Coordinates of N, CA and C and ligand atoms in Angstrom, one line a residue:
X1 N 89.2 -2.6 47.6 CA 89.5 -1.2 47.5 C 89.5 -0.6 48.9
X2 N 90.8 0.1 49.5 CA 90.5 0.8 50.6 C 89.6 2.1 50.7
X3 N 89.3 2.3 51.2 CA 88.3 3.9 51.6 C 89.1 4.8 51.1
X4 N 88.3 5.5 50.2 CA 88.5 6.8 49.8 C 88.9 7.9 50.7
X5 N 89.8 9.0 50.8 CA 90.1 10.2 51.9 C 88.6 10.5 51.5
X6 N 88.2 11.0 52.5 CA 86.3 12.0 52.4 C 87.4 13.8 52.4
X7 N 86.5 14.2 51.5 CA 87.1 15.5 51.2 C 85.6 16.1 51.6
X8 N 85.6 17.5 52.6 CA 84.3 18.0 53.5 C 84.9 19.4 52.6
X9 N 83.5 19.8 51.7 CA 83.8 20.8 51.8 C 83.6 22.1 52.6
X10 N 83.9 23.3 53.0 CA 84.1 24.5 53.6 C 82.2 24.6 53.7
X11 N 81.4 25.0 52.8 CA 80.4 25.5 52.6 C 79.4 24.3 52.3
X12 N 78.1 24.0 52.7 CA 77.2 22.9 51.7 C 77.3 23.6 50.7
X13 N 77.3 22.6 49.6 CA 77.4 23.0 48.1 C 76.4 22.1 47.1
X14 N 75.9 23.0 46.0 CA 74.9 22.2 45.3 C 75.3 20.3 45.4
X15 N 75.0 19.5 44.8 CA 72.9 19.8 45.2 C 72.7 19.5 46.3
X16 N 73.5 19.4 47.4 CA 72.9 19.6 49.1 C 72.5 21.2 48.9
X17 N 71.1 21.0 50.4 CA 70.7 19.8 50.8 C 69.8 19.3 50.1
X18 N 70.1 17.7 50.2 CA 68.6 16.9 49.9 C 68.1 16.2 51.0
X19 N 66.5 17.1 50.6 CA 65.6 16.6 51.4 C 64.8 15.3 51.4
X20 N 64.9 14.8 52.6 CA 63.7 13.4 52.6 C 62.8 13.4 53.7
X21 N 61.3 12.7 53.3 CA 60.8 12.9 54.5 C 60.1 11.6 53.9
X22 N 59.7 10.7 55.2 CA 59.4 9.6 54.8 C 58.9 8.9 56.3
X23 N 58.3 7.5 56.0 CA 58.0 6.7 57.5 C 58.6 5.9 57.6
X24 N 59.8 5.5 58.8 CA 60.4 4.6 58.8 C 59.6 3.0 58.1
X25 N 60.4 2.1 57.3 CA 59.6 0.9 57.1 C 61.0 0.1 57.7
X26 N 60.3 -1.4 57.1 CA 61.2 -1.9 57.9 C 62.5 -2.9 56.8
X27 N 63.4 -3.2 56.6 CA 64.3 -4.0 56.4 C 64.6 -5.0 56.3
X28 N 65.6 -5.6 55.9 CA 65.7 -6.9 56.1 C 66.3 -8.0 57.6
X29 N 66.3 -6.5 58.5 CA 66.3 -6.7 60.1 C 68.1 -7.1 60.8
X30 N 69.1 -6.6 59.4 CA 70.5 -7.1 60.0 C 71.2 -6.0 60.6
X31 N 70.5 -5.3 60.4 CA 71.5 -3.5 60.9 C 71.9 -4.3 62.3
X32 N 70.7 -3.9 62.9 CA 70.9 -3.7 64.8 C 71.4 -5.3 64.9
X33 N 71.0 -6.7 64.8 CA 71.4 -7.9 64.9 C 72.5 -8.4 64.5
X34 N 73.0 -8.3 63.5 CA 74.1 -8.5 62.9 C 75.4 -7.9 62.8
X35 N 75.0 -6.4 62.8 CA 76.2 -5.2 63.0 C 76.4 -4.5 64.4
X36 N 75.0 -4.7 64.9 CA 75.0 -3.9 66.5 C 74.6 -2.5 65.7
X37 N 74.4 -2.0 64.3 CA 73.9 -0.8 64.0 C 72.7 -0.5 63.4
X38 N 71.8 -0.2 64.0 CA 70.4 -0.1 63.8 C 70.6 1.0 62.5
X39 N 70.0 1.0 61.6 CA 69.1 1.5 60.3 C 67.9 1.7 60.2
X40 N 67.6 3.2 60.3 CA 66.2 3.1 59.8 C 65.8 3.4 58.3
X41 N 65.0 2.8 57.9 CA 65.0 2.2 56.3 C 64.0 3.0 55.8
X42 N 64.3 4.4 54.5 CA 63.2 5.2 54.0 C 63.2 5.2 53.2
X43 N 61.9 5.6 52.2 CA 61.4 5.1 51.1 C 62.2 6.4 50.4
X44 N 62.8 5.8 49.0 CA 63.4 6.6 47.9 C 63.0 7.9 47.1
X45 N 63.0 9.0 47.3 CA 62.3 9.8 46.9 C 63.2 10.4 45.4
X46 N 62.7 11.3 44.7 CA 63.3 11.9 43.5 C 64.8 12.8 43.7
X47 N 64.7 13.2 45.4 CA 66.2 13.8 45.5 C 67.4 12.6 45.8
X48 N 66.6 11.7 46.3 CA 67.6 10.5 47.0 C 68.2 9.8 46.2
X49 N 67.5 9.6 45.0 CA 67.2 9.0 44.0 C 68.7 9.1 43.0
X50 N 68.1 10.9 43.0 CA 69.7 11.6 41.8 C 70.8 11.3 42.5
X51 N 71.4 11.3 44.2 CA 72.2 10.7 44.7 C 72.7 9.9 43.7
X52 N 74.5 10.1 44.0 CA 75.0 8.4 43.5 C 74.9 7.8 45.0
X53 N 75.5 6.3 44.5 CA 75.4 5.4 45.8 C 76.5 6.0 46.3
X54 N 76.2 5.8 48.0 CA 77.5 5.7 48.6 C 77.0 5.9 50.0
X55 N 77.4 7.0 50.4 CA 77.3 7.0 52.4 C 77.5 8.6 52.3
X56 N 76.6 9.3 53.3 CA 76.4 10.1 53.6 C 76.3 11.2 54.8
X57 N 76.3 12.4 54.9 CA 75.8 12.7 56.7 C 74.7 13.8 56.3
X58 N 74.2 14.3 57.6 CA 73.3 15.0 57.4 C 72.7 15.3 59.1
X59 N 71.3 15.8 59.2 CA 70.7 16.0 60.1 C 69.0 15.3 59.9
X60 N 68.6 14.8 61.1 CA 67.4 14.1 60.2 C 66.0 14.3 61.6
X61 N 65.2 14.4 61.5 CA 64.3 15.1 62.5 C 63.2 13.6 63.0
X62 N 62.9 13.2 63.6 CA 61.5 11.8 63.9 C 60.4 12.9 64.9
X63 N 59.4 11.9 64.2 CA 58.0 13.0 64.7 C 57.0 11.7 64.7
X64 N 56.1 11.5 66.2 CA 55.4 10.4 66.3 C 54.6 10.6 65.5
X65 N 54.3 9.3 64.8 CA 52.9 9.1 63.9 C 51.2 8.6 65.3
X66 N 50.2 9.5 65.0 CA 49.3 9.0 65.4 C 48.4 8.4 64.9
X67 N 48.2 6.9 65.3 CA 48.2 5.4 64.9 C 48.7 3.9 65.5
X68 N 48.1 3.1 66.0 CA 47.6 2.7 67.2 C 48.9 1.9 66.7
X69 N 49.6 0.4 67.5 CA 50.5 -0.2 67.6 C 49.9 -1.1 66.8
X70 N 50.9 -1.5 66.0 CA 50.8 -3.0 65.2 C 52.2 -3.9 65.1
X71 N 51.4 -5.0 64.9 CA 52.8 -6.1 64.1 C 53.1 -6.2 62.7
X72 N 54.1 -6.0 62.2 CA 54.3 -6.8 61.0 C 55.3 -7.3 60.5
X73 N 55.3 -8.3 59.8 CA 56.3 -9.6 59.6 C 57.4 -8.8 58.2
X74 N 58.3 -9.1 59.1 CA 59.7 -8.2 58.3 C 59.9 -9.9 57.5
X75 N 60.3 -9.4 55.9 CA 61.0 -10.0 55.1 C 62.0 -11.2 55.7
X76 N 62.7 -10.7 56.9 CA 63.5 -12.1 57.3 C 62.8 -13.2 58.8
X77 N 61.3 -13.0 58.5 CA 60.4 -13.6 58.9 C 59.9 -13.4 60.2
X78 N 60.7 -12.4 60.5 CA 60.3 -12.1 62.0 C 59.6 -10.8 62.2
X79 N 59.1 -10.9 63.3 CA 57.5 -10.0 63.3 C 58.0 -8.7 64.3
X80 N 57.7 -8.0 63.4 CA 58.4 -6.3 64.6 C 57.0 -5.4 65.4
X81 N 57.0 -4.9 66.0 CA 56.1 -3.8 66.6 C 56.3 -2.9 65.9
X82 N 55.3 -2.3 64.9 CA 55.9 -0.9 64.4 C 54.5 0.0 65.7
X83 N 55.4 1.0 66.6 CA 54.9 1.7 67.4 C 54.8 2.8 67.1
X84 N 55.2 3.5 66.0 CA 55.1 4.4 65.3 C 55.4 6.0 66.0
X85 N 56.7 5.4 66.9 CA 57.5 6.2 67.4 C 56.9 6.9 68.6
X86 N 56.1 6.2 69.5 CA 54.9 7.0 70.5 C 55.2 6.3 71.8
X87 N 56.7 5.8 71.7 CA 57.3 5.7 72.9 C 58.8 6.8 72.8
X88 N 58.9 7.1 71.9 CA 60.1 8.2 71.9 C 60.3 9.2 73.1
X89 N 61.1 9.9 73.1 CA 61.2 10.5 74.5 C 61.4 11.8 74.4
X90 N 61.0 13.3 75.2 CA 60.5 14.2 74.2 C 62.0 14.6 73.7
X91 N 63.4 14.3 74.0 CA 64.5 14.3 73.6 C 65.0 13.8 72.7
X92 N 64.3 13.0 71.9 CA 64.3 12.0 70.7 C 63.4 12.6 69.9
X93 N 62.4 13.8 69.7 CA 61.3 14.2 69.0 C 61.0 15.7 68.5
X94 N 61.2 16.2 67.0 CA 60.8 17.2 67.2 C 62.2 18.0 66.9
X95 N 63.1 17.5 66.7 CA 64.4 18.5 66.7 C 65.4 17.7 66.2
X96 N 66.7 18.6 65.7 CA 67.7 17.9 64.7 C 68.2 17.1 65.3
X97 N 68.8 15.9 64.8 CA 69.5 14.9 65.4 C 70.4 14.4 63.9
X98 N 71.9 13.9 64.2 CA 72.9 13.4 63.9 C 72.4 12.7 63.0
X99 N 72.9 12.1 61.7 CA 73.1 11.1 61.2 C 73.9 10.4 60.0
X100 N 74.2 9.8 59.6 CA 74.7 9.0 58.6 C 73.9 8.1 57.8
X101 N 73.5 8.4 56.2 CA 72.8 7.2 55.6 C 74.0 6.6 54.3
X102 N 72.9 5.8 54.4 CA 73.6 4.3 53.4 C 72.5 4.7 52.1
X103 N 73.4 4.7 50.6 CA 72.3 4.7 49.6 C 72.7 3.8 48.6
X104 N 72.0 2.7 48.7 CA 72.3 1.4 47.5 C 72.5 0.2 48.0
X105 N 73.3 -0.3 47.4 CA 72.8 -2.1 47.0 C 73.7 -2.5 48.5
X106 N 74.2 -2.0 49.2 CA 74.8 -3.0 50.5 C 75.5 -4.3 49.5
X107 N 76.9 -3.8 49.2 CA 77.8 -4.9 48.5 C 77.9 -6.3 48.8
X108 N 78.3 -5.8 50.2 CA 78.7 -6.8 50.9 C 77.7 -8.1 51.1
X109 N 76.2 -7.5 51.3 CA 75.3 -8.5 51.5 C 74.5 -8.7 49.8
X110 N 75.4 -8.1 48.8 CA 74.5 -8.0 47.9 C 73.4 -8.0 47.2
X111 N 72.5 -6.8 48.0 CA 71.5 -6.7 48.0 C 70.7 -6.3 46.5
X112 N 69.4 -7.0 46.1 CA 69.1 -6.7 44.7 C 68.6 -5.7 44.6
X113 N 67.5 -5.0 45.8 CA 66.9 -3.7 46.0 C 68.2 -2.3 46.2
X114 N 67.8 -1.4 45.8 CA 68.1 -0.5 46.0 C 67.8 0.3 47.4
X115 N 68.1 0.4 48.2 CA 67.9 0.9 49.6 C 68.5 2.3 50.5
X116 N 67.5 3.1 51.1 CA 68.4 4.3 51.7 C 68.0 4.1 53.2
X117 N 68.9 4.0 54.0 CA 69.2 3.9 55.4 C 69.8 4.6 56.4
X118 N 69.4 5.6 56.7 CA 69.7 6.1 58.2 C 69.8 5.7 59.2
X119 N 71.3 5.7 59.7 CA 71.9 5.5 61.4 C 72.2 7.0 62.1
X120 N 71.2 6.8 63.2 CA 70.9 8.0 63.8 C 71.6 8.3 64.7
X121 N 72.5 9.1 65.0 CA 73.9 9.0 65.9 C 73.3 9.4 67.6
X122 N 72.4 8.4 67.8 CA 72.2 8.6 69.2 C 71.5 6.7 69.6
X123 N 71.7 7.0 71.0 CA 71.3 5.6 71.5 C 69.5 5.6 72.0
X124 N 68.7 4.6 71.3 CA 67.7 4.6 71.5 C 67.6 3.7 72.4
X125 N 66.5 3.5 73.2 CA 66.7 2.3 74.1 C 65.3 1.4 73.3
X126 N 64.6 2.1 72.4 CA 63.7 0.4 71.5 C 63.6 1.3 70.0
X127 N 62.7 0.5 69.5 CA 62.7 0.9 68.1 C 61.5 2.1 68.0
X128 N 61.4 2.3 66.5 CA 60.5 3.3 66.2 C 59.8 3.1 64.7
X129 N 59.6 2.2 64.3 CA 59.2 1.9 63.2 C 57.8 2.6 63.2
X130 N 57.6 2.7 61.9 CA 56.2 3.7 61.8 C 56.3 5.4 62.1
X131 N 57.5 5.6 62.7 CA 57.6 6.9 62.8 C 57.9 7.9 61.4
X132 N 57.4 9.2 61.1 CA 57.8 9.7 60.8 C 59.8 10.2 60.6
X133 N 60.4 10.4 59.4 CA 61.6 10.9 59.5 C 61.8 11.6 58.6
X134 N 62.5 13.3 58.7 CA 62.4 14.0 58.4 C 64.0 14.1 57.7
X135 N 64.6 15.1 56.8 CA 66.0 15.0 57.2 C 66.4 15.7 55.4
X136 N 67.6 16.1 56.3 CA 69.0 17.1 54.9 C 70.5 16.2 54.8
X137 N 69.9 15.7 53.4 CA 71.3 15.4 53.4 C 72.4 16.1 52.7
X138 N 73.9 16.3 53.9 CA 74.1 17.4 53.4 C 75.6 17.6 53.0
X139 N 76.1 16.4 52.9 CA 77.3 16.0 52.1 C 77.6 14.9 51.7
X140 N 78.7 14.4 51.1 CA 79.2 12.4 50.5 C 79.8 12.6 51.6
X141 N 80.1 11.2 51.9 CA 81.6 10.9 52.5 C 82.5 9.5 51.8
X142 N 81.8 8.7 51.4 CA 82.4 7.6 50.4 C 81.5 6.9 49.3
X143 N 82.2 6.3 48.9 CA 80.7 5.0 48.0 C 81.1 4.0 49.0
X144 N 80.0 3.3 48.0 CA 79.7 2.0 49.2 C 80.7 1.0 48.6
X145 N 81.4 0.5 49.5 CA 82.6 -0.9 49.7 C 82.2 -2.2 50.0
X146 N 82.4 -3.3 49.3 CA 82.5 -4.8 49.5 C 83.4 -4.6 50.7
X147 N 83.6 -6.1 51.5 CA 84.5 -6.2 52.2 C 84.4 -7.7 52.7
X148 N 85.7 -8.0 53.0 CA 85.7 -9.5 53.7 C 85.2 -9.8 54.8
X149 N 85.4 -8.8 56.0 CA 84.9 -9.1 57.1 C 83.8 -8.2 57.3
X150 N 82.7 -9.2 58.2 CA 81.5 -8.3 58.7 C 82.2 -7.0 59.8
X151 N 84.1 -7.4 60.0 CA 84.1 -6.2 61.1 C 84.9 -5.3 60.6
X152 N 85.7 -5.5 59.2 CA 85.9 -4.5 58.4 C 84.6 -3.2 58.3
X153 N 83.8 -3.9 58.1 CA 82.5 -2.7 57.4 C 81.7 -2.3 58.5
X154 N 82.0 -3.1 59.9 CA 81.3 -2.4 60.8 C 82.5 -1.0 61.2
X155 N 83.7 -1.6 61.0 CA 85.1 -0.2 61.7 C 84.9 0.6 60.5
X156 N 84.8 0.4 59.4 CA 84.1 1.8 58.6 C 82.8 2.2 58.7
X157 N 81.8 2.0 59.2 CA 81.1 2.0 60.0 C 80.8 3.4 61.0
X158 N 81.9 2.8 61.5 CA 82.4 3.5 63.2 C 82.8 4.9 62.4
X159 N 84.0 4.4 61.6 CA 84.6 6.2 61.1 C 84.4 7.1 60.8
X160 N 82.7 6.4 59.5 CA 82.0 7.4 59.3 C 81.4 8.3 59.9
X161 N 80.7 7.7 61.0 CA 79.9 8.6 62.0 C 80.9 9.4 62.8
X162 N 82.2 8.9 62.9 CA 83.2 9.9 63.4 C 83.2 11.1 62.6
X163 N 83.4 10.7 61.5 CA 83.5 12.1 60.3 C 82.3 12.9 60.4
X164 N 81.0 12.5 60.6 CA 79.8 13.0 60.4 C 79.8 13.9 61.4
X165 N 80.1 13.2 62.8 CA 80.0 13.9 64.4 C 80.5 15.3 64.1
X166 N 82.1 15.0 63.6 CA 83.1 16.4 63.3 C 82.4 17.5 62.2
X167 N 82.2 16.6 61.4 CA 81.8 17.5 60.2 C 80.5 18.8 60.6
X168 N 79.3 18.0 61.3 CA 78.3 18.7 61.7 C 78.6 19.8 62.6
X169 N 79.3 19.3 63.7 CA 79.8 20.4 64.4 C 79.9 21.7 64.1
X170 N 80.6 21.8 62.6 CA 81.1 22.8 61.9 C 79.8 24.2 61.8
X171 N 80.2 25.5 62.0 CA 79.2 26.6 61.9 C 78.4 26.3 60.4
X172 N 79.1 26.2 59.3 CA 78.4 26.0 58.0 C 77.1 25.0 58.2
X173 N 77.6 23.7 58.9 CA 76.6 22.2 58.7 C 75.8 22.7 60.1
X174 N 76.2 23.1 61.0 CA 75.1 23.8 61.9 C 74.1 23.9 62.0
X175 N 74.0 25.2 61.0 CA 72.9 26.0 60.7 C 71.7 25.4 60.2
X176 N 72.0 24.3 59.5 CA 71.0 23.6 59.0 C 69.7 22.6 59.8
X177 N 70.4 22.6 60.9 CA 70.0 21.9 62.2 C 67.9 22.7 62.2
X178 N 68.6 23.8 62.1 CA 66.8 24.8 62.3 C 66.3 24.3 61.2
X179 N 66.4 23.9 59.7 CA 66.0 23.9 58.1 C 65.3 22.9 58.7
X180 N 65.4 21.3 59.4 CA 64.9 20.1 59.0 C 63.8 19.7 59.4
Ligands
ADP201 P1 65.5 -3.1 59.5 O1 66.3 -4.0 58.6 O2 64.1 -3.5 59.7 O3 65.7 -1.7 59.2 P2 67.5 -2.7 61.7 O4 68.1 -3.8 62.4 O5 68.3 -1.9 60.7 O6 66.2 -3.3 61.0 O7 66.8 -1.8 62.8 C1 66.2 -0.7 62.4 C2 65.2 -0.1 63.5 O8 65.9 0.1 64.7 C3 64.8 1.3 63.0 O9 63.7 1.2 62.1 C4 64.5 2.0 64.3 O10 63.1 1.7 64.6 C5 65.4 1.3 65.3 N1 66.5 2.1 65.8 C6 67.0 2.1 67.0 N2 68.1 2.8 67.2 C7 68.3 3.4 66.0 C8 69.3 4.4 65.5 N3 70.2 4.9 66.3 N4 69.2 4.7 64.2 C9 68.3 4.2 63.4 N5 67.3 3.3 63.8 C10 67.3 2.9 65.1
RBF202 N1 77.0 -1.9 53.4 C1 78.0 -2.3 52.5 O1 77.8 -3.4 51.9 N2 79.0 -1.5 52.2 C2 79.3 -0.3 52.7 O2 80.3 0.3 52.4 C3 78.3 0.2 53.7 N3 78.5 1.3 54.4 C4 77.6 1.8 55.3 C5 77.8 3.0 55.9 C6 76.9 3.4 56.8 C7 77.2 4.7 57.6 C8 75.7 2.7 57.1 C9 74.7 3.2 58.1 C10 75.5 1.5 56.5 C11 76.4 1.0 55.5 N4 76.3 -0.2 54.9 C12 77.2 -0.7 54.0 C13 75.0 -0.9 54.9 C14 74.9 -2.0 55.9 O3 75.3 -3.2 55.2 C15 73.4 -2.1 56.3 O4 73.0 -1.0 57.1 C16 73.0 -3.4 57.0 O5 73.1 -4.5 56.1 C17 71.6 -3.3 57.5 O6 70.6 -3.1 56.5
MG203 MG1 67.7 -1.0 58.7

């Protein structure tokens, strides 16, 4: 099935926004390695929840957790630093930032869990696991797609956050920027 047109409406409209706030955990480690797009992976809450699946934008806020550095062994065996965002940079903390999430089964990799994932539309230069993330989500843009190629779903991928960039810009999706 090709991609749906994303229809933005004029105004957020019920039930945006939904709110999440959560600590980054960790994944099954293919975002950043496999796509080049890092995901940070939040636990399901009752608003995220009534979501249908699909893909999303919004604005989402990271706030260091204080709490010393650890390791721990991500599901696809490999062992991460969760730093608990206390190398962030004070440009990275504390204030709205960009984003796009993923809510559901990842077709393509057909995943059994249900999962919500935020791609944060800025370049980090390391990770932040253990961090706090804050965040409004505050429109759809598609459901989630199977696809043949891993570079099919990375170029939709790409378009959404194109949509998201535009969409936010907007004085309506703005405003929201102060709420998160
Ligand atoms: P996992 O499967 O463990 O979520 P990923 O490969 O998706 O692994 O990488 C996710 C981690 O990368 C996030 O938890 C976060 O610490 C870091 N990261 C770096 N840049 C970004 C970004 N732009 N958006 C989201 N997470 C990012
Ligand atoms: N996975 C899919 O299987 N199908 C999708 O349509 C899909 N769309 C996504 C859109 C965005 C904006 C993001 C951030 C992720 C999307 N993913 C999708 C999830 C992707 O497969 C997942 O992030 C990686 O597998 C890493 O967990
Ligand atoms: Mg991830």
């Amino acid at each position: 099935m090709p991609r749906p047109e994303t229809v933005v409406p004029d105004q957020v409209a019920a039930p945006y926004p939904v709110a999440f706030d959560s600590s980054i955990v960790c994944g099954f480690g293919r975002g950043s390695s496999e796509l080049g797009i890092p995901t940070a992976n939040v636990n399901l809450n009752d608003g995220l929840n009534q979501l249908d699946v699909g893909i999303y934008y919004g604005w989402c806020r990271l706030t260091k957790v204080d709490h010393p550095e650890c390791q721990v062994k991500r599901d696809d065996g490999n062992t991460v630093s969760f730093n608990y965002g206390n190398d962030l940079a004070a440009d990275e903390v504390d204030q709205a930032l960009p984003m796009v999430m993923s809510i559901g089964y990842n077709p393509y990799y057909n995943n059994q869990e249900k999962t919500a994932e935020v791609h944060i539309i800025h370049k980090f230069p390391h990770n932040f696991y253990g961090a706090r993330i804050q965040g409004l989500v505050l429109g759809y843009i598609r459901p989630e797609l199977d696809y043949t190629t891993k570079e099919a779903l990375i170029k939709d991928i790409n378009t959404d956050i194109t949509i998201a960039q535009e969409v936010l810009a907007r004085e309506p999706y703005l405003e929201y920027r102060t709420s998160v």
